[in-house]
Amino acid sequence: MGTDSGPPRHPAAGQLSMGLRLTGRQRYFLVRLSWYLLALIAAVTLTFLLPRLGSTSPVDSVLASLNTAGMSAAEVAETRAEFTRAFHLDEPVWRQYLIYLGRTLTGDLGFSAVSYPNRCWEMVSEKLPWSLLLILPTIVLAWILGNILGTLAAYKRGVFDRLLFPLAQFVGSIPFFCFGLLLVFVFYSQLAWVDELGAYSAAVEPSFSLSFAADVAAHYFLPFASIFFIVLGGQAVGMRSLCIYELDTDYVRYAKALGIVERKIVYYVFRNAILPQLTGLALILGTMIGGTLITEIIFSYPGLGTMMLRAITTNDYPLIQAIALLVALIVLALNFAVDLAIGLLDPRIKAGEPIGDRR
Amino acid sequence: MRRLLSNRLPPRTVVALAALLLLIGIAAAGPWFYPLGSTEIFEMSRAPFTPPSAVAPLGTNALGQDVLGLLLLGARTSFAIGILAGLIATVIGVLIGMVAGFKGGLLDNALSALTNLLIVVPQLVILVLICNSVAHRSYALLAAFVGTTSWAWVARALRAQTASLRHRDHIALARLNGLSTFAILRKHILPYVLSYVFMAFVMQLGAGIFAESALSMLGLGLSGTEVISLGTMLHQAVESGAFTDGLWWVFLPPTVVITVTVYLLYLLNTSLEQAFNPRLRRH
């Protein structure tokens, strides 16, 4: 735990073994950046390797997804040859891997199999903003508010805590899609407060207009709520126990004995407890985003999750691969953003202390 | 663990544990008692989408199958997948975490890198890619996939715990006595972290049930016609339009069972954490 006085400066602070002089933060950012580049290559490798573990050949699954009923044997053979060439399946595996790695790292996600001449990137990039719209504001808002609520509950205890804590525990443990199912049942099927699922009315053409924005906002509430309250509850519970630990420390007792204003003490406690909460956020981002994608299906929300379901049911193997890679990329990027925030907030990193295993 | 059991368990732990065992018991024994045998559950002998009645207490689904019968069998499958996946993940995580934390050095670096990699690359992505490439997915196969992709949390925590124990005097003594690494881990480290291992298993069980239903929602759950799990029930409810039409008896039962199970597992975990961590108790 960082103390508010700041730890002593580490003797090796700011020195890399090569003799480069870097500040603690710069060194931390460099180390993290190289780790994420490694993770990126690993993710690309996984999306290449995993589909090849199974028994089904990609060309077979592509052909199965096409309507070959009306084709002659020669036509089928020709299509097979074309796909084999288009997906480089005539090359040895190591060559295929290098081609895949090379084109993926330059942003080329290849062709879709079901809507063949279309490129995966074009199809996926249409859905990406919708998924991000559901993921980013929801998680950020719920995280901030959850931490404030958790701090208050730990500090105030009493009725506020007694009422809210069990509720937060319950809500924080539910899977997103279960809560989503319940919300749709109550507010769409029973009360009919929402007249249509999806991200916007079917009758409206997406555009950058005020009326379209209002339509999107009206449809946004339910999917937002099904993720927001669960993250809020989970974060509040986590922050509450961290703050209870902090409140039991000597610096808090000392500050109280000195007669420092309560608000200032709460601020100290908040600052120290927020770091493990940030690390915790990085740890659960993958699960959260996975859950968000499943929730999209419930709301027929036009994002990557719904597209993934369609790609799976139509057996569009390259598209599944492309979406999987993009989701992995989103999680990596958000993890990196959280790490940057930790780097800016953690006084130990500024002081150049070696990065150990933090909570 | 022994110390905990010799004292009285906290009431919340007892309640959560009893409710969970009851749920698992109902799911395990239920299909024997209702409707009559496990083959009849899949018979499409009734009208589709009939609301709950005396004949079918939870109504019928799109195929005219009895929802209560499906629910009992589906819960059994989901619990089986959760328990199996939880066991696999806990064993792998405990082994990797303890070895990494105890050995340190290069091996620790390599194992920690693997662990951290599995934490940043989302499990769902890996599962979708594997499951999509396998033509026939049995419940054991699904559990194996889920278990082998979700151990990273356990390993991370066990590594930290083991690393904090390895410099204790009795470990050094055991080492001087010539005990092998495995023997030291088993005899002198495992007893200290056993309470944590149990809590990790409880969490992994919930994660396994969640992962199964998430995969099923994407159409990558169990394959075959005469199989059912809570996840496949939800998938069918969404695909058949029962969900958007508000036919609650088709999709609410599996939703409620998943929600309650996951909550009870969470409650069990936090109450155990309070029992092990006196500072978290109410003053």
XYZ file of C-alpha atoms in Angstrom:
642
model
C 0.000 0.000 0.000
C 1.277 3.454 -0.811
C 1.432 5.762 2.145
C 0.499 9.393 1.799
C 3.990 10.544 2.715
C 5.391 8.604 -0.255
C 7.891 5.776 -0.026
C 11.641 6.469 0.053
C 13.318 6.800 -3.307
C 14.639 3.528 -4.552
C 18.434 3.646 -5.070
C 18.178 2.224 -8.598
C 15.341 4.545 -9.537
C 15.480 5.826 -13.054
C 18.164 3.484 -14.268
C 17.688 0.830 -16.857
C 20.324 -1.855 -17.112
C 21.438 -0.385 -20.430
C 22.357 2.805 -18.635
C 19.458 4.768 -20.089
C 18.183 7.329 -17.629
C 14.424 7.179 -17.385
C 12.027 8.334 -14.734
C 10.103 5.689 -12.806
C 6.989 6.392 -14.784
C 8.658 6.256 -18.181
C 10.240 2.950 -17.304
C 6.888 1.588 -16.107
C 5.128 2.681 -19.317
C 7.834 1.113 -21.482
C 7.669 -2.183 -19.614
C 3.864 -2.254 -19.821
C 3.862 -1.312 -23.500
C 6.244 -4.123 -24.422
C 4.145 -6.560 -22.368
C 0.998 -5.583 -24.271
C 2.781 -5.907 -27.633
C 3.704 -9.432 -26.583
C 0.107 -10.100 -25.511
C -1.099 -8.761 -28.867
C 1.091 -11.187 -30.783
C -0.070 -13.988 -28.494
C -3.727 -13.076 -29.144
C -3.178 -13.043 -32.916
C -1.401 -16.395 -32.656
C -4.278 -17.849 -30.636
C -6.871 -16.748 -33.186
C -4.738 -18.504 -35.806
C -4.029 -21.679 -33.842
C -7.240 -22.445 -31.937
C -9.535 -22.872 -34.952
C -6.994 -25.333 -36.372
C -7.120 -27.566 -33.294
C -10.482 -29.003 -34.192
C -11.407 -31.559 -36.779
C -13.318 -29.296 -39.157
C -11.354 -27.790 -42.022
C -12.096 -24.131 -42.679
C -12.786 -24.693 -46.376
C -15.295 -27.422 -45.562
C -17.117 -25.159 -43.145
C -17.097 -22.362 -45.713
C -18.472 -24.672 -48.399
C -21.055 -26.009 -45.975
C -22.244 -22.468 -45.364
C -22.678 -21.811 -49.092
C -25.568 -23.148 -51.043
C -23.841 -25.745 -53.175
C -27.063 -27.536 -54.090
C -27.381 -25.989 -57.526
C -23.695 -26.339 -58.408
C -22.143 -29.013 -60.565
C -19.275 -31.089 -59.220
C -16.814 -29.077 -61.288
C -18.190 -25.807 -59.917
C -17.891 -27.057 -56.339
C -14.296 -28.119 -57.003
C -13.564 -24.722 -58.513
C -15.074 -22.897 -55.544
C -13.062 -25.096 -53.225
C -9.876 -24.255 -55.119
C -10.700 -20.555 -55.046
C -11.293 -20.547 -51.300
C -8.194 -22.637 -50.700
C -6.210 -19.960 -52.528
C -8.050 -17.008 -50.936
C -7.374 -18.325 -47.441
C -3.841 -19.499 -48.347
C -4.654 -23.059 -47.316
C -2.408 -24.479 -50.049
C 0.638 -23.116 -48.206
C 2.459 -24.901 -45.356
C 1.140 -24.000 -41.902
C 4.145 -21.903 -40.838
C 3.799 -19.857 -44.038
C 0.055 -19.469 -43.413
C 0.866 -18.223 -39.936
C 3.355 -15.625 -41.189
C 0.893 -14.415 -43.828
C -1.865 -14.227 -41.186
C 0.376 -12.440 -38.687
C 1.596 -9.992 -41.320
C -1.788 -9.039 -42.685
C -3.493 -8.935 -39.267
C -0.868 -6.611 -37.819
C -1.429 -4.263 -40.770
C -5.158 -4.239 -40.000
C -6.353 -6.639 -42.707
C -8.815 -9.129 -41.198
C -9.377 -11.045 -44.441
C -12.544 -12.002 -46.312
C -15.851 -13.104 -44.912
C -16.792 -16.596 -46.060
C -20.565 -16.254 -46.215
C -20.638 -12.853 -47.907
C -17.410 -13.679 -49.689
C -16.106 -10.650 -51.531
C -16.845 -8.532 -48.453
C -13.953 -7.910 -46.126
C -14.338 -8.741 -42.428
C -12.973 -5.392 -41.356
C -15.728 -3.496 -43.193
C -18.431 -5.659 -41.650
C -16.954 -5.551 -38.170
C -16.184 -1.824 -38.146
C -19.891 -1.104 -38.652
C -20.687 -2.866 -35.373
C -17.689 -1.718 -33.372
C -19.000 1.770 -32.419
C -22.228 0.257 -31.066
C -20.332 -2.176 -28.864
C -18.017 0.549 -27.626
C -21.027 2.763 -26.894
C -22.365 0.023 -24.659
C -19.042 -0.904 -23.031
C -17.177 2.329 -22.342
C -19.621 4.799 -20.702
C -21.262 1.992 -18.727
C -18.127 0.553 -17.170
C -16.466 3.929 -16.532
C -19.551 5.483 -14.891
C -20.369 2.401 -12.840
C -16.760 2.069 -11.694
C -16.498 5.690 -10.519
C -19.893 5.736 -8.816
C -19.402 2.284 -7.307
C -16.140 3.341 -5.703
C -17.671 6.487 -4.227
C -20.609 4.495 -2.834
C -18.279 1.837 -1.431
C -16.147 4.435 0.341
C -19.220 6.078 1.842
C -20.616 2.734 2.996
C -17.336 1.828 4.687
C -17.036 5.220 6.357
C -20.628 5.786 7.416
C -21.578 2.186 8.211
C -24.944 2.335 10.012
C -28.284 2.149 8.240
C -26.928 3.282 4.868
C -24.473 0.375 4.831
C -26.881 -2.140 6.320
C -29.494 -1.470 3.630
C -27.240 -1.017 0.649
C -24.567 -3.637 1.230
C -26.690 -6.801 0.903
C -28.442 -5.313 -2.133
C -25.111 -4.434 -3.767
C -23.842 -7.931 -2.992
C -26.851 -9.496 -4.661
C -26.900 -7.245 -7.720
C -23.118 -7.396 -8.104
C -23.133 -11.170 -8.385
C -25.769 -11.602 -11.131
C -24.562 -12.305 -14.686
C -25.284 -9.338 -17.006
C -27.506 -11.335 -19.327
C -29.666 -12.698 -16.499
C -30.335 -9.166 -15.309
C -30.923 -8.125 -18.929
C -33.490 -10.892 -19.379
C -35.317 -9.748 -16.243
C -35.241 -6.087 -17.307
C -36.608 -6.843 -20.767
C -39.347 -8.982 -19.254
C -40.440 -6.265 -16.811
C -39.997 -3.090 -18.852
C -40.655 -4.390 -22.365
C -42.996 -7.362 -22.080
C -44.980 -6.415 -18.970
C -44.943 -2.646 -18.535
C -44.267 -1.819 -22.210
C -42.239 1.261 -21.265
C -39.954 0.401 -24.153
C -41.743 -0.289 -27.427
C -38.865 -1.870 -29.319
C -35.582 -3.632 -28.583
C -32.370 -2.927 -30.500
C -30.225 0.210 -30.474
C -32.686 2.385 -32.399
C -36.159 2.164 -33.938
C -36.362 -0.014 -37.030
C -38.226 2.773 -38.844
C -35.392 5.261 -38.328
C -32.376 5.471 -40.634
C -29.099 5.941 -38.682
C -27.767 9.478 -39.171
C -25.942 12.167 -37.268
C -29.064 14.067 -36.317
C -30.591 15.164 -33.051
C -33.713 13.072 -33.542
C -31.658 9.946 -34.179
C -29.557 10.641 -31.071
C -32.748 10.946 -29.011
C -34.007 7.671 -30.448
C -30.712 5.951 -29.589
C -30.775 7.385 -26.068
C -34.303 6.042 -25.493
C -33.201 2.548 -26.560
C -29.921 2.805 -24.651
C -31.401 2.828 -21.178
C -32.254 -0.867 -20.722
C -29.005 -2.420 -22.008
C -27.097 0.274 -20.117
C -28.952 -0.516 -16.894
C -28.413 -4.263 -17.223
C -24.635 -3.755 -17.127
C -24.357 -0.553 -15.090
C -26.053 -1.716 -11.870
C -24.116 -4.972 -11.775
C -20.722 -3.316 -12.202
C -21.815 -0.639 -9.718
C -22.764 -3.216 -7.101
C -19.622 -5.285 -7.602
C -17.306 -2.289 -7.421
C -19.066 -0.839 -4.365
C -18.694 -4.129 -2.482
C -15.005 -4.379 -3.383
C -14.276 -0.765 -2.478
C -16.150 -1.100 0.805
C -13.935 -3.901 2.074
C -10.753 -2.163 0.882
C -11.795 1.016 2.718
C -12.589 -0.927 5.879
C -8.989 -2.197 5.776
C -7.689 1.342 5.220
C -9.787 2.843 8.027
C -8.145 0.420 10.432
C -4.625 1.740 9.716
C -2.408 3.848 11.937
C -2.352 6.838 9.610
C -6.127 7.147 9.858
C -6.058 6.895 13.651
C -3.261 9.485 13.717
C -5.178 11.804 11.399
C -8.265 11.437 13.572
C -6.219 12.145 16.707
C -4.863 15.272 15.048
C -8.424 16.373 14.429
C -8.135 16.531 10.642
C -11.470 17.190 8.914
C -13.352 13.992 8.161
C -13.688 14.784 4.487
C -9.930 14.927 4.168
C -9.478 11.580 5.910
C -12.064 9.996 3.596
C -10.134 11.438 0.670
C -6.868 9.844 1.919
C -8.599 6.514 2.382
C -10.177 6.785 -1.075
C -6.832 7.555 -2.702
C -5.133 4.566 -1.162
C -7.957 2.113 -1.771
C -8.494 3.170 -5.382
C -5.208 1.635 -6.601
C -6.092 -1.994 -5.869
C -9.544 -1.232 -7.297
C -7.876 -0.145 -10.558
C -5.790 -3.316 -10.623
C -8.977 -5.261 -9.925
C -10.716 -3.518 -12.814
C -7.933 -4.588 -15.164
C -8.415 -8.171 -13.986
C -12.145 -8.339 -14.672
C -12.274 -6.336 -17.923
C -12.159 -9.497 -20.029
C -15.078 -11.098 -18.183
C -17.054 -7.852 -18.254
C -16.666 -7.348 -21.987
C -17.487 -10.992 -22.663
C -20.645 -10.527 -20.594
C -21.522 -7.341 -22.482
C -21.343 -9.186 -25.812
C -23.786 -11.835 -24.579
C -26.085 -9.107 -23.260
C -26.187 -7.538 -26.740
C -27.901 -10.709 -27.981
C -30.718 -10.279 -25.441
C -31.387 -6.734 -26.610
C -30.864 -7.479 -30.342
C -28.300 -4.719 -30.030
C -26.372 -4.282 -33.311
C -22.900 -4.798 -31.847
C -20.090 -7.331 -32.069
C -21.838 -9.843 -29.774
C -24.951 -10.096 -31.923
C -22.746 -10.300 -35.012
C -20.743 -13.083 -33.359
C -23.954 -15.067 -32.826
C -24.882 -14.596 -36.500
C -21.379 -15.521 -37.666
C -21.553 -18.689 -35.571
C -25.005 -19.726 -36.799
C -24.054 -19.115 -40.450
C -20.685 -20.806 -39.845
C -18.738 -17.794 -41.138
C -15.387 -18.951 -39.859
C -13.161 -16.016 -40.913
C -15.707 -13.552 -39.509
C -15.768 -15.383 -36.138
C -11.978 -15.179 -36.139
C -12.069 -11.454 -36.953
C -14.593 -10.639 -34.218
C -12.665 -12.722 -31.680
C -9.491 -10.856 -32.516
C -11.184 -7.475 -32.328
C -12.717 -8.284 -28.934
C -9.313 -9.406 -27.662
C -7.870 -6.121 -28.986
C -10.517 -4.046 -27.187
C -9.775 -5.828 -23.914
C -6.017 -5.383 -24.390
C -6.411 -1.686 -25.194
C -8.633 -1.069 -22.165
C -6.225 -2.995 -19.952
C -3.420 -0.810 -21.208
C -5.492 2.301 -20.463
C -6.061 1.084 -16.903
C -2.332 0.403 -16.545
C -1.605 3.950 -17.714
C -3.981 5.277 -15.069
C -2.255 3.163 -12.426
C 1.086 4.546 -13.607
C -0.156 8.095 -13.172
C -1.755 7.514 -9.764
C 0.648 5.162 -7.999
C 3.309 7.117 -6.074
C 5.493 4.011 -5.910
C 5.816 3.985 -9.694
C 6.693 7.673 -9.738
C 9.381 6.949 -7.168
C 10.741 4.214 -9.418
C 10.200 1.368 -7.003
C 10.505 -2.019 -8.699
C 7.093 -3.183 -9.868
C 6.193 -6.097 -7.681
C 3.000 -8.022 -7.559
C 0.474 -5.488 -6.455
C -2.900 -6.416 -5.109
C -9.537 -25.033 7.253
C -9.365 -27.304 10.263
C -9.319 -24.294 12.556
C -12.404 -22.976 10.829
C -14.300 -26.218 11.124
C -13.430 -26.620 14.789
C -15.050 -23.265 15.456
C -18.656 -22.754 14.490
C -19.272 -21.741 10.905
C -20.795 -18.269 10.530
C -24.586 -18.419 10.050
C -24.429 -16.870 6.584
C -22.041 -19.599 5.456
C -24.361 -22.288 6.808
C -27.402 -20.768 5.076
C -25.602 -20.378 1.728
C -24.091 -23.853 1.897
C -27.388 -25.489 2.882
C -29.309 -23.702 0.115
C -26.677 -24.660 -2.453
C -26.639 -28.285 -1.415
C -30.427 -28.302 -1.569
C -30.363 -26.877 -5.123
C -27.719 -29.351 -6.257
C -29.646 -32.157 -4.553
C -32.884 -31.238 -6.321
C -31.070 -31.016 -9.658
C -29.261 -34.313 -9.102
C -32.285 -36.308 -7.961
C -35.094 -34.374 -9.675
C -34.974 -35.964 -13.127
C -35.559 -39.367 -11.497
C -38.818 -38.256 -9.977
C -40.112 -35.921 -12.639
C -41.662 -36.422 -15.091
C -41.174 -40.201 -15.172
C -37.922 -41.010 -16.880
C -35.184 -39.034 -18.568
C -36.162 -40.094 -22.097
C -39.659 -38.671 -21.881
C -38.405 -35.194 -21.110
C -37.553 -34.575 -24.748
C -40.818 -35.919 -26.136
C -42.657 -33.257 -28.078
C -46.056 -34.595 -27.175
C -47.804 -31.394 -26.132
C -48.904 -28.167 -27.746
C -46.138 -25.564 -27.954
C -46.032 -22.579 -25.579
C -48.862 -23.636 -23.257
C -48.812 -21.658 -20.003
C -48.319 -23.426 -16.653
C -51.111 -25.863 -15.820
C -51.730 -28.924 -13.678
C -50.323 -31.166 -16.435
C -47.184 -29.099 -16.987
C -46.415 -27.026 -13.851
C -44.065 -24.720 -15.787
C -45.803 -24.918 -19.159
C -44.247 -26.049 -22.443
C -41.604 -24.570 -24.745
C -41.538 -24.004 -28.509
C -41.218 -27.738 -29.147
C -44.039 -28.680 -26.782
C -41.600 -30.066 -24.209
C -42.317 -29.824 -20.509
C -40.301 -26.909 -19.075
C -40.078 -28.249 -15.494
C -38.665 -31.540 -16.720
C -36.134 -29.702 -18.886
C -35.263 -27.381 -16.002
C -34.451 -30.248 -13.630
C -32.328 -32.054 -16.186
C -30.780 -28.809 -17.451
C -29.794 -27.757 -13.935
C -28.197 -31.159 -13.400
C -26.117 -30.752 -16.583
C -25.150 -27.157 -15.737
C -24.110 -28.058 -12.194
C -22.123 -31.024 -13.502
C -20.304 -28.769 -15.985
C -19.719 -26.156 -13.271
C -18.352 -28.643 -10.742
C -16.148 -30.430 -13.276
C -14.838 -27.171 -14.765
C -14.296 -25.780 -11.252
C -12.292 -28.849 -10.221
C -10.129 -28.725 -13.350
C -9.483 -24.982 -13.020
C -8.703 -25.234 -9.305
C -6.263 -28.137 -9.723
C -4.392 -26.459 -12.615
C -4.414 -23.066 -10.892
C -3.200 -24.431 -7.557
C -0.394 -26.420 -9.190
C 0.831 -23.590 -11.404
C 0.431 -20.947 -8.705
C 2.205 -22.936 -5.994
C 5.089 -24.015 -8.229
C 5.560 -20.454 -9.538
C 5.415 -18.914 -6.086
C 7.661 -21.498 -4.497
C 10.301 -21.879 -7.187
C 10.634 -18.242 -8.172
C 13.194 -17.249 -10.815
C 12.847 -18.057 -14.488
C 10.135 -20.688 -14.031
C 8.087 -18.194 -12.020
C 8.523 -15.563 -14.736
C 7.404 -17.964 -17.449
C 4.382 -19.249 -15.496
C 3.376 -15.742 -14.412
C 3.569 -14.499 -17.998
C 1.297 -17.359 -19.076
C -1.101 -16.563 -16.205
C -1.222 -12.859 -16.985
C -1.715 -13.607 -20.659
C -4.747 -15.734 -19.866
C -6.123 -12.893 -17.763
C -5.840 -10.228 -20.491
C -7.001 -12.379 -23.411
C -10.709 -12.807 -22.656
C -11.795 -16.364 -21.860
C -14.907 -16.066 -24.011
C -12.791 -15.354 -27.098
C -10.656 -18.447 -26.536
C -13.713 -20.597 -25.790
C -15.581 -19.414 -28.887
C -12.636 -20.259 -31.131
C -12.099 -23.709 -29.597
C -15.780 -24.663 -29.390
C -16.418 -23.520 -32.937
C -13.742 -25.857 -34.251
C -15.119 -28.904 -32.439
C -18.032 -30.608 -34.140
C -19.441 -32.557 -31.202
C -19.496 -30.860 -27.802
C -20.361 -33.140 -24.885
C -20.784 -31.797 -21.368
C -17.422 -33.234 -20.288
C -15.675 -31.608 -23.241
C -17.285 -28.233 -22.481
C -16.254 -28.545 -18.831
C -12.691 -29.390 -19.888
C -12.537 -26.352 -22.201
C -13.953 -24.030 -19.544
C -11.705 -25.442 -16.805
C -8.501 -25.205 -18.799
C -9.171 -21.556 -19.692
C -10.253 -20.167 -16.316
C -7.482 -21.168 -13.892
C -5.487 -17.937 -14.212
C -7.234 -16.254 -11.249
C -6.509 -19.181 -8.958
C -2.881 -19.362 -10.053
C -2.373 -15.641 -9.510
C -3.700 -15.689 -5.966
C -1.995 -18.968 -5.015
C 1.307 -17.698 -6.369
C 1.148 -14.633 -4.112
C 0.201 -16.727 -1.068
C 2.926 -19.314 -1.671
C 5.563 -16.639 -2.291
C 4.750 -15.093 1.097
C 5.157 -18.475 2.809
C 8.318 -19.770 1.178
C 10.757 -17.978 3.475
C 9.232 -19.307 6.691
C 11.524 -21.266 8.992
C 9.686 -24.563 8.807
C 9.942 -24.547 5.019
C 13.693 -23.992 5.204
C 13.891 -26.855 7.691
C 11.898 -29.130 5.399
C 14.239 -28.233 2.576
C 17.290 -29.003 4.721
C 15.737 -32.365 5.474
C 15.880 -33.099 1.781
C 12.164 -33.087 1.068
C 11.279 -32.759 -2.610
C 9.555 -29.630 -3.873
C 6.328 -31.512 -4.371
C 6.407 -32.934 -0.843
C 7.069 -29.488 0.665
C 4.215 -27.992 -1.325
C 1.856 -30.742 -0.280
C 2.814 -31.070 3.375
C 3.953 -27.605 4.371
C 2.308 -25.098 2.050
C -1.012 -26.618 1.024
C -2.409 -26.767 4.612
C -1.860 -23.012 4.959
C -3.655 -22.144 1.726
C -6.380 -24.794 1.861
C -9.073 -22.332 2.915
C -8.190 -20.244 -0.095
C -8.232 -23.265 -2.403
C -11.767 -24.049 -1.290
C -12.896 -20.469 -1.881
C -11.250 -20.531 -5.311
C -13.172 -23.696 -6.171
C -16.458 -22.075 -5.135
C -15.711 -19.101 -7.402
C -14.660 -21.320 -10.290
C -17.848 -23.366 -9.966
C -19.901 -20.213 -10.499
C -17.631 -19.126 -13.335
C -18.115 -22.536 -14.973
C -21.913 -22.274 -14.873
C -21.673 -18.744 -16.248
C -19.287 -19.746 -19.057
C -21.514 -22.633 -20.106
C -24.574 -20.412 -20.378
C -22.612 -17.682 -22.192
C -21.357 -20.201 -24.765
C -24.850 -21.631 -25.185
C -26.259 -18.162 -25.781
C -23.835 -17.899 -28.703
C -25.002 -21.247 -30.028
C -21.785 -22.995 -28.993
C -23.140 -24.987 -26.068
C -23.884 -28.696 -25.906
C -24.473 -30.306 -29.282
C -26.981 -33.048 -29.965
C -30.753 -33.233 -29.758
C -31.474 -34.983 -26.475
C -29.294 -32.829 -24.235
C -30.274 -29.785 -22.218
C -28.571 -27.319 -19.888
C -29.693 -24.032 -18.356
C -27.721 -22.235 -21.074
C -29.282 -24.164 -23.968
C -32.735 -23.514 -22.441
C -32.028 -19.767 -22.557
C -30.629 -20.029 -26.081
C -33.772 -21.837 -27.269
C -35.998 -19.315 -25.483
C -34.285 -16.414 -27.271
C -34.113 -18.163 -30.666
C -37.755 -19.319 -30.613
C -39.039 -15.817 -29.828
C -40.472 -16.925 -26.467
C -38.306 -14.300 -24.799
C -39.358 -11.286 -26.874
C -42.978 -12.440 -26.733
C -42.804 -12.374 -22.943
C -43.631 -16.059 -22.446
C -42.093 -15.967 -18.986
C -42.413 -19.635 -18.106
C -39.983 -20.538 -20.885
C -37.071 -18.269 -19.965
C -37.572 -17.145 -16.360
C -37.010 -20.566 -14.721
C -33.454 -21.050 -16.079
C -32.687 -17.342 -15.487
C -33.782 -17.564 -11.867
C -31.870 -20.796 -11.238
C -28.646 -19.318 -12.694
C -29.080 -16.060 -10.757
C -29.814 -17.760 -7.431
C -26.989 -20.295 -7.823
C -24.401 -17.675 -8.731
C -25.555 -15.478 -5.831
C -25.410 -18.342 -3.316
C -21.899 -19.245 -4.452
C -20.886 -15.615 -4.076
C -22.496 -15.417 -0.629
C -20.684 -18.577 0.437
C -17.423 -17.099 -0.757
C -17.760 -13.713 0.949
C -18.988 -15.222 4.205
C -15.987 -17.558 4.224
C -13.736 -14.599 3.496
C -15.159 -12.841 6.534
C -14.600 -15.926 8.643
C -10.942 -16.057 7.574
C -10.458 -12.276 7.725
C -11.663 -10.969 11.091
C -11.039 -7.362 10.045
C -13.925 -7.505 7.583
C -16.480 -8.411 10.235
C -18.933 -5.863 11.468
C -17.709 -4.029 14.543
